[in-house]
PDB file of C-alpha atoms in Angstrom:
ATOM      1  CA  MET A 989     -21.346  -6.809  19.761  1.00  0.00           C
ATOM      2  CA  LEU A 990     -19.190  -9.743  21.417  1.00  0.00           C
ATOM      3  CA  SER A 991     -16.806  -8.822  24.131  1.00  0.00           C
ATOM      4  CA  VAL A 992     -13.835 -10.747  25.522  1.00  0.00           C
ATOM      5  CA  ALA A 993     -12.096 -10.097  28.804  1.00  0.00           C
ATOM      6  CA  TYR A 994      -8.301 -10.258  28.725  1.00  0.00           C
ATOM      7  CA  GLY A 995      -6.882  -9.439  32.192  1.00  0.00           C
ATOM      8  CA  TYR A 996      -8.450  -6.130  33.232  1.00  0.00           C
ATOM      9  CA  ALA A 997      -8.985  -4.783  29.774  1.00  0.00           C
ATOM     10  CA  LEU A 998     -12.094  -5.516  27.674  1.00  0.00           C
ATOM     11  CA  PHE A 999     -11.630  -5.927  24.016  1.00  0.00           C
ATOM     12  CA  HIS A1000     -14.579  -6.064  21.485  1.00  0.00           C
ATOM     13  CA  ARG A1001     -14.895  -8.549  18.700  1.00  0.00           C
ATOM     14  CA  CYS A1002     -15.229  -7.177  15.141  1.00  0.00           C
ATOM     15  CA  LEU A1003     -18.921  -6.416  14.456  1.00  0.00           C
ATOM     16  CA  LEU A1004     -18.614  -7.834  10.891  1.00  0.00           C
ATOM     17  CA  CYS A1005     -16.577 -11.054  11.251  1.00  0.00           C
ATOM     18  CA  GLU A1006     -17.074 -11.736  15.042  1.00  0.00           C
ATOM     19  CA  VAL A1007     -13.596 -13.385  15.074  1.00  0.00           C
ATOM     20  CA  ASN A1008     -10.941 -10.823  15.314  1.00  0.00           C
ATOM     21  CA  ASP A1009     -10.612  -8.057  17.834  1.00  0.00           C
ATOM     22  CA  ALA A1010     -12.084  -4.663  16.811  1.00  0.00           C
ATOM     23  CA  THR A1011      -8.996  -2.436  16.270  1.00  0.00           C
ATOM     24  CA  VAL A1012     -10.044   0.304  13.845  1.00  0.00           C
ATOM     25  CA  MET A1013     -11.616   3.453  15.258  1.00  0.00           C
ATOM     26  CA  PHE A1014     -13.974   5.456  13.015  1.00  0.00           C
ATOM     27  CA  HIS A1015     -14.028   9.257  13.429  1.00  0.00           C
ATOM     28  CA  PRO A1016     -15.797  11.424  14.390  1.00  0.00           C
ATOM     29  CA  CYS A1017     -18.131   8.857  16.114  1.00  0.00           C
ATOM     30  CA  GLU A1018     -15.041   7.129  17.823  1.00  0.00           C
ATOM     31  CA  HIS A1019     -16.674   3.694  17.660  1.00  0.00           C
ATOM     32  CA  THR A1020     -14.101   0.770  17.430  1.00  0.00           C
ATOM     33  CA  VAL A1021     -16.163  -1.927  15.767  1.00  0.00           C
ATOM     34  CA  THR A1022     -14.146  -3.538  12.996  1.00  0.00           C
ATOM     35  CA  CYS A1023     -10.903  -5.445  12.610  1.00  0.00           C
ATOM     36  CA  ASN A1024      -8.265  -4.388  10.032  1.00  0.00           C
ATOM     37  CA  ASP A1025      -9.387  -7.098   7.492  1.00  0.00           C
ATOM     38  CA  CYS A1026     -13.044  -6.278   7.647  1.00  0.00           C
ATOM     39  CA  CYS A1027     -12.336  -2.543   7.456  1.00  0.00           C
ATOM     40  CA  LEU A1028     -10.554  -3.032   4.287  1.00  0.00           C
ATOM     41  CA  LYS A1029     -13.482  -4.953   2.818  1.00  0.00           C
ATOM     42  CA  ILE A1030     -16.332  -2.651   3.694  1.00  0.00           C
ATOM     43  CA  GLU A1031     -17.309  -0.228   0.953  1.00  0.00           C
ATOM     44  CA  ARG A1032     -19.804   1.829   2.901  1.00  0.00           C
ATOM     45  CA  LYS A1033     -18.693   5.227   4.163  1.00  0.00           C
ATOM     46  CA  THR A1034     -20.620   5.095   7.294  1.00  0.00           C
ATOM     47  CA  CYS A1035     -19.930   3.500  10.639  1.00  0.00           C
ATOM     48  CA  PRO A1036     -21.429   0.148  10.867  1.00  0.00           C
ATOM     49  CA  GLU A1037     -22.730   0.895  14.490  1.00  0.00           C
ATOM     50  CA  CYS A1038     -24.269   4.240  14.290  1.00  0.00           C
ATOM     51  CA  ARG A1039     -24.271   4.986  10.524  1.00  0.00           C
ATOM     52  CA  GLN A1040     -22.530   8.296  10.890  1.00  0.00           C
ATOM     53  CA  VAL A1041     -20.337   9.331   7.954  1.00  0.00           C
ATOM     54  CA  ILE A1042     -16.714   8.250   8.410  1.00  0.00           C
ATOM     55  CA  ALA A1043     -14.400  11.199   8.095  1.00  0.00           C
ATOM     56  CA  GLU A1044     -11.334   9.184   9.160  1.00  0.00           C
ATOM     57  CA  LYS A1045     -10.119   5.827  10.370  1.00  0.00           C
ATOM     58  CA  SER A1046      -7.337   5.217  12.896  1.00  0.00           C
ATOM     59  CA  GLY A1047      -5.904   2.051  14.565  1.00  0.00           C
ATOM     60  CA  PHE A1048      -3.708   0.772  11.677  1.00  0.00           C
ATOM     61  CA  GLU A1049      -0.424   2.377  12.429  1.00  0.00           C
ATOM     62  CA  SER A1050       1.181  -0.244  14.596  1.00  0.00           C
ATOM     63  CA  ILE A1051       4.760   0.184  12.996  1.00  0.00           C
ATOM     64  CA  LYS A1052       6.608   3.004  11.187  1.00  0.00           C
ATOM     65  CA  LEU A1053       6.323   2.913   7.424  1.00  0.00           C
ATOM     66  CA  GLU A1054       9.803   2.293   5.840  1.00  0.00           C
ATOM     67  CA  VAL A1055      11.053   2.065   2.140  1.00  0.00           C
ATOM     68  CA  LYS A1056      11.289  -1.614   2.535  1.00  0.00           C
ATOM     69  CA  HIS A1057       7.395  -1.960   2.912  1.00  0.00           C
ATOM     70  CA  LEU A1058       6.983  -0.132  -0.411  1.00  0.00           C
ATOM     71  CA  ASN A1059       8.533  -2.875  -2.483  1.00  0.00           C
ATOM     72  CA  ARG A1060       5.889  -5.541  -1.729  1.00  0.00           C
ATOM     73  CA  VAL A1061       3.053  -2.975  -2.029  1.00  0.00           C
ATOM     74  CA  SER A1062       4.297  -1.718  -5.371  1.00  0.00           C
ATOM     75  CA  MET A1063       3.822  -5.228  -6.826  1.00  0.00           C
ATOM     76  CA  MET A1064       0.011  -4.887  -6.305  1.00  0.00           C
ATOM     77  CA  LEU A1065      -0.770  -1.361  -7.738  1.00  0.00           C
ATOM     78  CA  GLY A1066      -0.747  -2.327 -11.440  1.00  0.00           C
ATOM     79  CA  ASN A1067      -1.877   0.427 -13.904  1.00  0.00           C
ATOM     80  CA  GLN A1068      -3.276   2.583 -11.090  1.00  0.00           C
ATOM     81  CA  TRP A1069       0.253   3.845 -10.012  1.00  0.00           C
ATOM     82  CA  GLN A1070       0.045   6.942 -11.729  1.00  0.00           C
ATOM     83  CA  GLN A1071      -3.394   7.967 -10.313  1.00  0.00           C
ATOM     84  CA  VAL A1072      -2.110   6.969  -6.831  1.00  0.00           C
ATOM     85  CA  GLY A1073       1.007   9.075  -7.450  1.00  0.00           C
ATOM     86  CA  ILE A1074      -0.900  12.132  -8.404  1.00  0.00           C
ATOM     87  CA  GLU A1075      -3.075  11.602  -5.211  1.00  0.00           C
ATOM     88  CA  LEU A1076       0.106  11.324  -3.002  1.00  0.00           C
ATOM     89  CA  GLY A1077       1.157  14.693  -4.433  1.00  0.00           C
ATOM     90  CA  LEU A1078       3.554  13.933  -7.124  1.00  0.00           C
ATOM     91  CA  LYS A1079       3.717  16.061 -10.323  1.00  0.00           C
ATOM     92  CA  GLN A1080       2.890  14.535 -13.667  1.00  0.00           C
ATOM     93  CA  ILE A1081       6.283  15.378 -14.932  1.00  0.00           C
ATOM     94  CA  GLU A1082       7.819  13.363 -12.177  1.00  0.00           C
ATOM     95  CA  LEU A1083       5.512  10.404 -13.181  1.00  0.00           C
ATOM     96  CA  ASP A1084       6.493  10.763 -16.727  1.00  0.00           C
ATOM     97  CA  ILE A1085      10.228  10.619 -15.893  1.00  0.00           C
ATOM     98  CA  ILE A1086       9.573   7.432 -13.799  1.00  0.00           C
ATOM     99  CA  LYS A1087       7.734   5.987 -16.772  1.00  0.00           C
ATOM    100  CA  ALA A1088      10.486   6.766 -19.197  1.00  0.00           C
ATOM    101  CA  ASP A1089      13.192   5.387 -16.858  1.00  0.00           C
ATOM    102  CA  HIS A1090      11.498   2.104 -16.486  1.00  0.00           C
ATOM    103  CA  PRO A1091       9.650   1.458 -19.662  1.00  0.00           C
ATOM    104  CA  CYS A1092       7.479  -1.756 -19.695  1.00  0.00           C
ATOM    105  CA  ASP A1093       7.970  -2.249 -15.984  1.00  0.00           C
ATOM    106  CA  THR A1094       4.889  -1.425 -14.123  1.00  0.00           C
ATOM    107  CA  ILE A1095       6.169  -2.727 -10.852  1.00  0.00           C
ATOM    108  CA  GLY A1096       9.370  -0.875 -11.250  1.00  0.00           C
ATOM    109  CA  GLN A1097       7.368   2.308 -12.008  1.00  0.00           C
ATOM    110  CA  SER A1098       5.078   1.676  -8.963  1.00  0.00           C
ATOM    111  CA  PHE A1099       7.999   1.212  -6.707  1.00  0.00           C
ATOM    112  CA  GLN A1100       9.984   4.372  -7.872  1.00  0.00           C
ATOM    113  CA  MET A1101       6.771   6.392  -7.576  1.00  0.00           C
ATOM    114  CA  LEU A1102       6.129   5.196  -3.970  1.00  0.00           C
ATOM    115  CA  LYS A1103       9.966   5.715  -3.217  1.00  0.00           C
ATOM    116  CA  LYS A1104       9.806   9.420  -4.564  1.00  0.00           C
ATOM    117  CA  TRP A1105       6.683  10.124  -2.534  1.00  0.00           C
ATOM    118  CA  PHE A1106       8.358   8.649   0.609  1.00  0.00           C
ATOM    119  CA  LYS A1107      11.535  10.734   0.132  1.00  0.00           C
ATOM    120  CA  LYS A1108       9.637  13.816  -0.820  1.00  0.00           C
ATOM    121  CA  CYS A1109       6.831  13.994   1.744  1.00  0.00           C
ATOM    122  CA  LYS A1110       6.862  15.225   5.405  1.00  0.00           C
ATOM    123  CA  THR A1111       7.525  12.641   8.024  1.00  0.00           C
ATOM    124  CA  ASN A1112       3.967  13.113   9.527  1.00  0.00           C
ATOM    125  CA  GLU A1113       2.355  12.440   6.156  1.00  0.00           C
ATOM    126  CA  ARG A1114       4.634   9.366   5.572  1.00  0.00           C
ATOM    127  CA  THR A1115       2.179   6.912   7.115  1.00  0.00           C
ATOM    128  CA  PHE A1116       0.257   3.747   6.330  1.00  0.00           C
ATOM    129  CA  LYS A1117      -2.842   5.904   6.496  1.00  0.00           C
ATOM    130  CA  THR A1118      -1.774   8.220   3.776  1.00  0.00           C
ATOM    131  CA  LEU A1119      -1.079   5.151   1.420  1.00  0.00           C
ATOM    132  CA  ARG A1120      -4.267   3.491   2.460  1.00  0.00           C
ATOM    133  CA  ASP A1121      -6.441   6.590   1.776  1.00  0.00           C
ATOM    134  CA  ALA A1122      -4.849   6.785  -1.840  1.00  0.00           C
ATOM    135  CA  PHE A1123      -5.339   3.145  -2.418  1.00  0.00           C
ATOM    136  CA  GLU A1124      -8.958   3.252  -1.184  1.00  0.00           C
ATOM    137  CA  LEU A1125      -9.722   6.163  -3.576  1.00  0.00           C
ATOM    138  CA  PHE A1126      -8.652   4.229  -6.492  1.00  0.00           C
ATOM    139  CA  HIS A1127     -10.063   0.864  -5.402  1.00  0.00           C
ATOM    140  CA  CYS A1128      -6.561  -0.651  -5.261  1.00  0.00           C
ATOM    141  CA  TYR A1129      -7.752  -3.603  -2.926  1.00  0.00           C
ATOM    142  CA  ASP A1130      -4.726  -5.836  -3.631  1.00  0.00           C
ATOM    143  CA  ALA A1131      -2.404  -3.008  -2.561  1.00  0.00           C
ATOM    144  CA  LEU A1132      -4.582  -2.329   0.541  1.00  0.00           C
ATOM    145  CA  LYS A1133      -4.476  -5.997   1.556  1.00  0.00           C
ATOM    146  CA  CYS A1134      -0.736  -6.103   0.990  1.00  0.00           C
ATOM    147  CA  LEU A1135      -0.255  -2.943   2.911  1.00  0.00           C
ATOM    148  CA  ASP A1136      -2.288  -4.392   5.799  1.00  0.00           C
ATOM    149  CA  SER A1137       0.001  -7.533   5.805  1.00  0.00           C
ATOM    150  CA  VAL A1138       3.224  -5.535   6.101  1.00  0.00           C
ATOM    151  CA  ASN A1139       1.659  -3.421   8.911  1.00  0.00           C
ATOM    152  CA  VAL A1140       1.668  -6.245  11.439  1.00  0.00           C
TER     153      VAL A1140
END
């Protein structure tokens, strides 16, 4: 692993791209070995360093998630918006109402679903990580990339 010294702190380079600083921590092993970009691209469910199964990732939340972030992300969900909504805890009837209120408008449906989730969920669940987990589950890679770009 490449390391770079900045002042007194020692930052490690991403194990995969070797360009960006490693900022994502894998749990439970607590290795910080990838950058945000590479973390979104890897499909394996094990730590690249120790091969332990990844239960959770941290290091993404640099800013607080707000409704304004949902607009850009909603443009990238496509037809997966309903599955993501169910994963985020919305009921099918809520999704059906959104679909009826915004016919033939997938982006509008996606935004309304994300907005409903945002307003409905507990503050501690209203995070980039919660969205990221739902997007990863349904392979919404464009939405993941967009989410990462607004979380700068």
